[in-house]
């Protein structure tokens, strides 16, 4: 209600600026998702054309995440020195170049390099876009903006799965990988209409420009004056992340928690399904056509279940949703493993196993998918937030690369059933980790969390 009232009193030109920012949020999330999703449908055709081993496929899949890890580290520095907008422009250019390079790859090795470049782009964008959004969005839509971003990640994955399905009849993997340059170009065009972040301008001592930007984004002079003095106040206490990390054990704990949370998110095994779904459906006995459609069903389930998280996260809190999510994931994967162990023969058994895999997807999308990102930004103290988030974003991609680079080897090394059981068991372990280490941050201000953290309170108690 309050947000509606405020939104209604916002002048039209300001609403235009806010709308453009939302579109950027949507496109950045979409690119993240497209990048994750696009490879799954392409691997079998790449393998057929280049006649390469499973190990080479793992390298092709995971080089993108390796690039993203490097990009996320570089982005912390770039977004401070070059600014948020210029970093995003660079990410956009690399994204378009990387996707076209993928489409034109002439050997498996060149495809690895192309995916690494694409990864660099997405690493920079996944760090910088949420940071920029949090800085330019007016307070009353900040939460919604982050939700839009999350939802668009899953939409991007779905769109990539659908586009792969459309191209799969011709087997043209080059089109699958190349077509994502189109949203990249839209993203680049959109960026030209966006202002620099007012917070970054103030960090660089460019107050006059910050005022002009805020006038466009907020309209109201009192709101602008208050925001400028708030930012200036925050900037006074700002320290360099690394020196804070070295000198303050409480900050090391929150950085460690952010890193651990991202390891947990990736080792749920979600991206095993995102990258190798068609292969998993093949092992269940489905032909190429069915594999692609079931993969699309995975993508759709992922989008829909993300909405469940939005509906409940501020009502039930973070921890209950994480408990439920990990329990559902452990069960889903445990059953998929057991079905593979027993041997999937009848049509009914096939469908049941697919359904259990979808149950696993629901478990992730309603919990760890969106919530880990939320928690990672909530637990860092203001002084070291950029550094803390850069560390956890780096970990997200590094752990993602490990998961992507080992799945096919696990299948051939320990077997299908055992691989799914392994991930199922990890999800059961994450219930305990949530209990021991994760704070409940629902309804608590960031200042309260920071105060408790810096007073040495146990991590699980820094929230409520
Ligand atoms: C994760 C990605 C994952 C996606 C799936 C995100 O929160 O960070 O690694 O592919 O969710 O929806």
Short mmCIF file of N, CA and C in Angstrom, two decimals, residues 237-295:
data_model
loop_
_atom_site.label_atom_id
_atom_site.label_comp_id
_atom_site.label_asym_id
_atom_site.label_seq_id
_atom_site.Cartn_x
_atom_site.Cartn_y
_atom_site.Cartn_z
N UNK A 237 32.69 5.91 6.47
CA UNK A 237 33.12 4.73 7.23
C UNK A 237 33.63 3.62 6.31
N UNK A 238 33.66 3.90 5.03
CA UNK A 238 34.03 2.86 4.10
C UNK A 238 35.52 2.54 4.24
N UNK A 239 35.83 1.24 4.28
CA UNK A 239 37.23 0.85 4.32
C UNK A 239 37.50 -0.04 3.13
N UNK A 240 38.78 -0.28 2.89
CA UNK A 240 39.06 -1.23 1.82
C UNK A 240 38.77 -2.63 2.31
N UNK A 241 38.04 -3.39 1.49
CA UNK A 241 37.62 -4.72 1.89
C UNK A 241 38.76 -5.59 2.37
N UNK A 242 39.86 -5.57 1.60
CA UNK A 242 40.95 -6.49 1.93
C UNK A 242 41.58 -6.16 3.28
N UNK A 243 41.76 -4.84 3.56
CA UNK A 243 42.39 -4.51 4.85
C UNK A 243 41.43 -4.84 5.99
N UNK A 244 40.14 -4.64 5.75
CA UNK A 244 39.17 -5.02 6.78
C UNK A 244 39.21 -6.53 7.01
N UNK A 245 39.31 -7.27 5.90
CA UNK A 245 39.34 -8.73 5.96
C UNK A 245 40.56 -9.20 6.77
N UNK A 246 41.70 -8.57 6.51
CA UNK A 246 42.92 -9.00 7.20
C UNK A 246 42.90 -8.60 8.67
N UNK A 247 42.26 -7.45 8.95
CA UNK A 247 42.36 -6.92 10.31
C UNK A 247 41.18 -7.25 11.22
N UNK A 248 40.09 -7.77 10.66
CA UNK A 248 38.90 -7.94 11.50
C UNK A 248 38.33 -9.36 11.39
N UNK A 249 38.41 -10.09 12.51
CA UNK A 249 37.99 -11.50 12.44
C UNK A 249 36.48 -11.63 12.26
N UNK A 250 35.72 -10.64 12.72
CA UNK A 250 34.27 -10.73 12.54
C UNK A 250 33.90 -10.62 11.06
N UNK A 251 34.61 -9.74 10.36
CA UNK A 251 34.35 -9.62 8.92
C UNK A 251 34.78 -10.89 8.20
N UNK A 252 35.88 -11.49 8.68
CA UNK A 252 36.30 -12.76 8.05
C UNK A 252 35.21 -13.81 8.19
N UNK A 253 34.49 -13.77 9.33
CA UNK A 253 33.42 -14.75 9.52
C UNK A 253 32.29 -14.53 8.53
N UNK A 254 31.92 -13.27 8.30
CA UNK A 254 30.80 -13.06 7.37
C UNK A 254 31.22 -13.37 5.93
N UNK A 255 32.49 -13.07 5.59
CA UNK A 255 32.96 -13.43 4.25
C UNK A 255 32.95 -14.96 4.12
N UNK A 256 33.44 -15.64 5.17
CA UNK A 256 33.46 -17.11 5.16
C UNK A 256 32.05 -17.67 5.00
N UNK A 257 31.09 -17.05 5.68
CA UNK A 257 29.71 -17.53 5.57
C UNK A 257 29.20 -17.37 4.14
N UNK A 258 29.46 -16.21 3.53
CA UNK A 258 29.03 -15.97 2.15
C UNK A 258 29.63 -17.00 1.21
N UNK A 259 30.91 -17.29 1.41
CA UNK A 259 31.59 -18.27 0.56
C UNK A 259 30.96 -19.66 0.76
N UNK A 260 30.77 -20.02 2.03
CA UNK A 260 30.18 -21.34 2.32
C UNK A 260 28.78 -21.47 1.71
N UNK A 261 27.99 -20.40 1.83
CA UNK A 261 26.62 -20.44 1.31
C UNK A 261 26.62 -20.70 -0.20
N UNK A 262 27.56 -20.10 -0.91
CA UNK A 262 27.60 -20.31 -2.36
C UNK A 262 28.11 -21.70 -2.71
N UNK A 263 29.02 -22.24 -1.88
CA UNK A 263 29.44 -23.64 -2.11
C UNK A 263 28.22 -24.54 -1.93
N UNK A 264 27.48 -24.28 -0.86
CA UNK A 264 26.27 -25.06 -0.60
C UNK A 264 25.32 -24.98 -1.80
N UNK A 265 25.08 -23.74 -2.28
CA UNK A 265 24.12 -23.60 -3.39
C UNK A 265 24.55 -24.45 -4.59
N UNK A 266 25.83 -24.41 -4.92
CA UNK A 266 26.27 -25.14 -6.11
C UNK A 266 26.29 -26.64 -5.88
N UNK A 267 26.66 -27.08 -4.66
CA UNK A 267 26.76 -28.52 -4.43
C UNK A 267 25.39 -29.16 -4.12
N UNK A 268 24.32 -28.40 -4.24
CA UNK A 268 23.01 -29.05 -4.25
C UNK A 268 22.91 -29.92 -5.50
N UNK A 269 23.71 -29.56 -6.53
CA UNK A 269 23.68 -30.34 -7.77
C UNK A 269 22.75 -29.75 -8.81
N UNK A 270 22.18 -28.56 -8.53
CA UNK A 270 21.23 -27.96 -9.47
C UNK A 270 21.81 -27.84 -10.88
N UNK A 271 23.06 -27.39 -10.95
CA UNK A 271 23.59 -27.14 -12.29
C UNK A 271 23.97 -28.40 -13.05
N UNK A 272 24.07 -29.51 -12.33
CA UNK A 272 24.22 -30.78 -13.02
C UNK A 272 23.02 -30.95 -13.96
N UNK A 273 21.85 -30.63 -13.44
CA UNK A 273 20.64 -30.76 -14.26
C UNK A 273 20.60 -29.66 -15.33
N UNK A 274 21.01 -28.43 -14.92
CA UNK A 274 20.98 -27.33 -15.89
C UNK A 274 21.88 -27.61 -17.09
N UNK A 275 23.05 -28.19 -16.85
CA UNK A 275 24.00 -28.40 -17.95
C UNK A 275 23.80 -29.73 -18.67
N UNK A 276 23.35 -30.74 -17.93
CA UNK A 276 23.35 -32.09 -18.53
C UNK A 276 21.97 -32.73 -18.57
N UNK A 277 20.91 -31.94 -18.46
CA UNK A 277 19.57 -32.55 -18.42
C UNK A 277 19.32 -33.53 -19.58
N UNK A 278 19.59 -33.15 -20.84
CA UNK A 278 19.31 -34.10 -21.91
C UNK A 278 20.04 -35.43 -21.70
N UNK A 279 21.27 -35.34 -21.20
CA UNK A 279 22.05 -36.57 -20.98
C UNK A 279 21.39 -37.43 -19.87
N UNK A 280 20.89 -36.74 -18.83
CA UNK A 280 20.23 -37.48 -17.75
C UNK A 280 18.98 -38.18 -18.30
N UNK A 281 18.21 -37.44 -19.12
CA UNK A 281 17.00 -38.06 -19.69
C UNK A 281 17.36 -39.19 -20.65
N UNK A 282 18.49 -39.08 -21.29
CA UNK A 282 18.95 -40.16 -22.18
C UNK A 282 19.19 -41.42 -21.34
N UNK A 283 19.85 -41.22 -20.18
CA UNK A 283 20.13 -42.36 -19.31
C UNK A 283 18.84 -42.97 -18.75
N UNK A 284 17.75 -42.20 -18.78
CA UNK A 284 16.47 -42.76 -18.32
C UNK A 284 15.78 -43.49 -19.48
N UNK A 285 16.38 -43.45 -20.66
CA UNK A 285 15.84 -44.20 -21.80
C UNK A 285 15.04 -43.38 -22.79
N UNK A 286 15.17 -42.06 -22.78
CA UNK A 286 14.40 -41.22 -23.71
C UNK A 286 15.19 -40.87 -24.97
N UNK A 287 14.45 -40.69 -26.12
CA UNK A 287 15.13 -40.29 -27.35
C UNK A 287 15.38 -38.77 -27.36
N UNK A 288 16.10 -38.29 -28.38
CA UNK A 288 16.52 -36.88 -28.41
C UNK A 288 15.34 -35.92 -28.29
N UNK A 289 14.26 -36.21 -29.03
CA UNK A 289 13.10 -35.35 -29.04
C UNK A 289 12.54 -35.19 -27.61
N UNK A 290 12.32 -36.33 -26.95
CA UNK A 290 11.78 -36.30 -25.58
C UNK A 290 12.76 -35.63 -24.62
N UNK A 291 14.06 -35.90 -24.83
CA UNK A 291 15.07 -35.29 -23.94
C UNK A 291 14.95 -33.76 -23.95
N UNK A 292 14.77 -33.22 -25.16
CA UNK A 292 14.72 -31.75 -25.27
C UNK A 292 13.46 -31.20 -24.62
N UNK A 293 12.34 -31.89 -24.82
CA UNK A 293 11.09 -31.38 -24.24
C UNK A 293 11.08 -31.49 -22.72
N UNK A 294 11.65 -32.58 -22.21
CA UNK A 294 11.71 -32.70 -20.75
C UNK A 294 12.64 -31.64 -20.16
N UNK A 295 13.70 -31.33 -20.94
CA UNK A 295 14.61 -30.28 -20.47
C UNK A 295 13.85 -28.95 -20.39
#
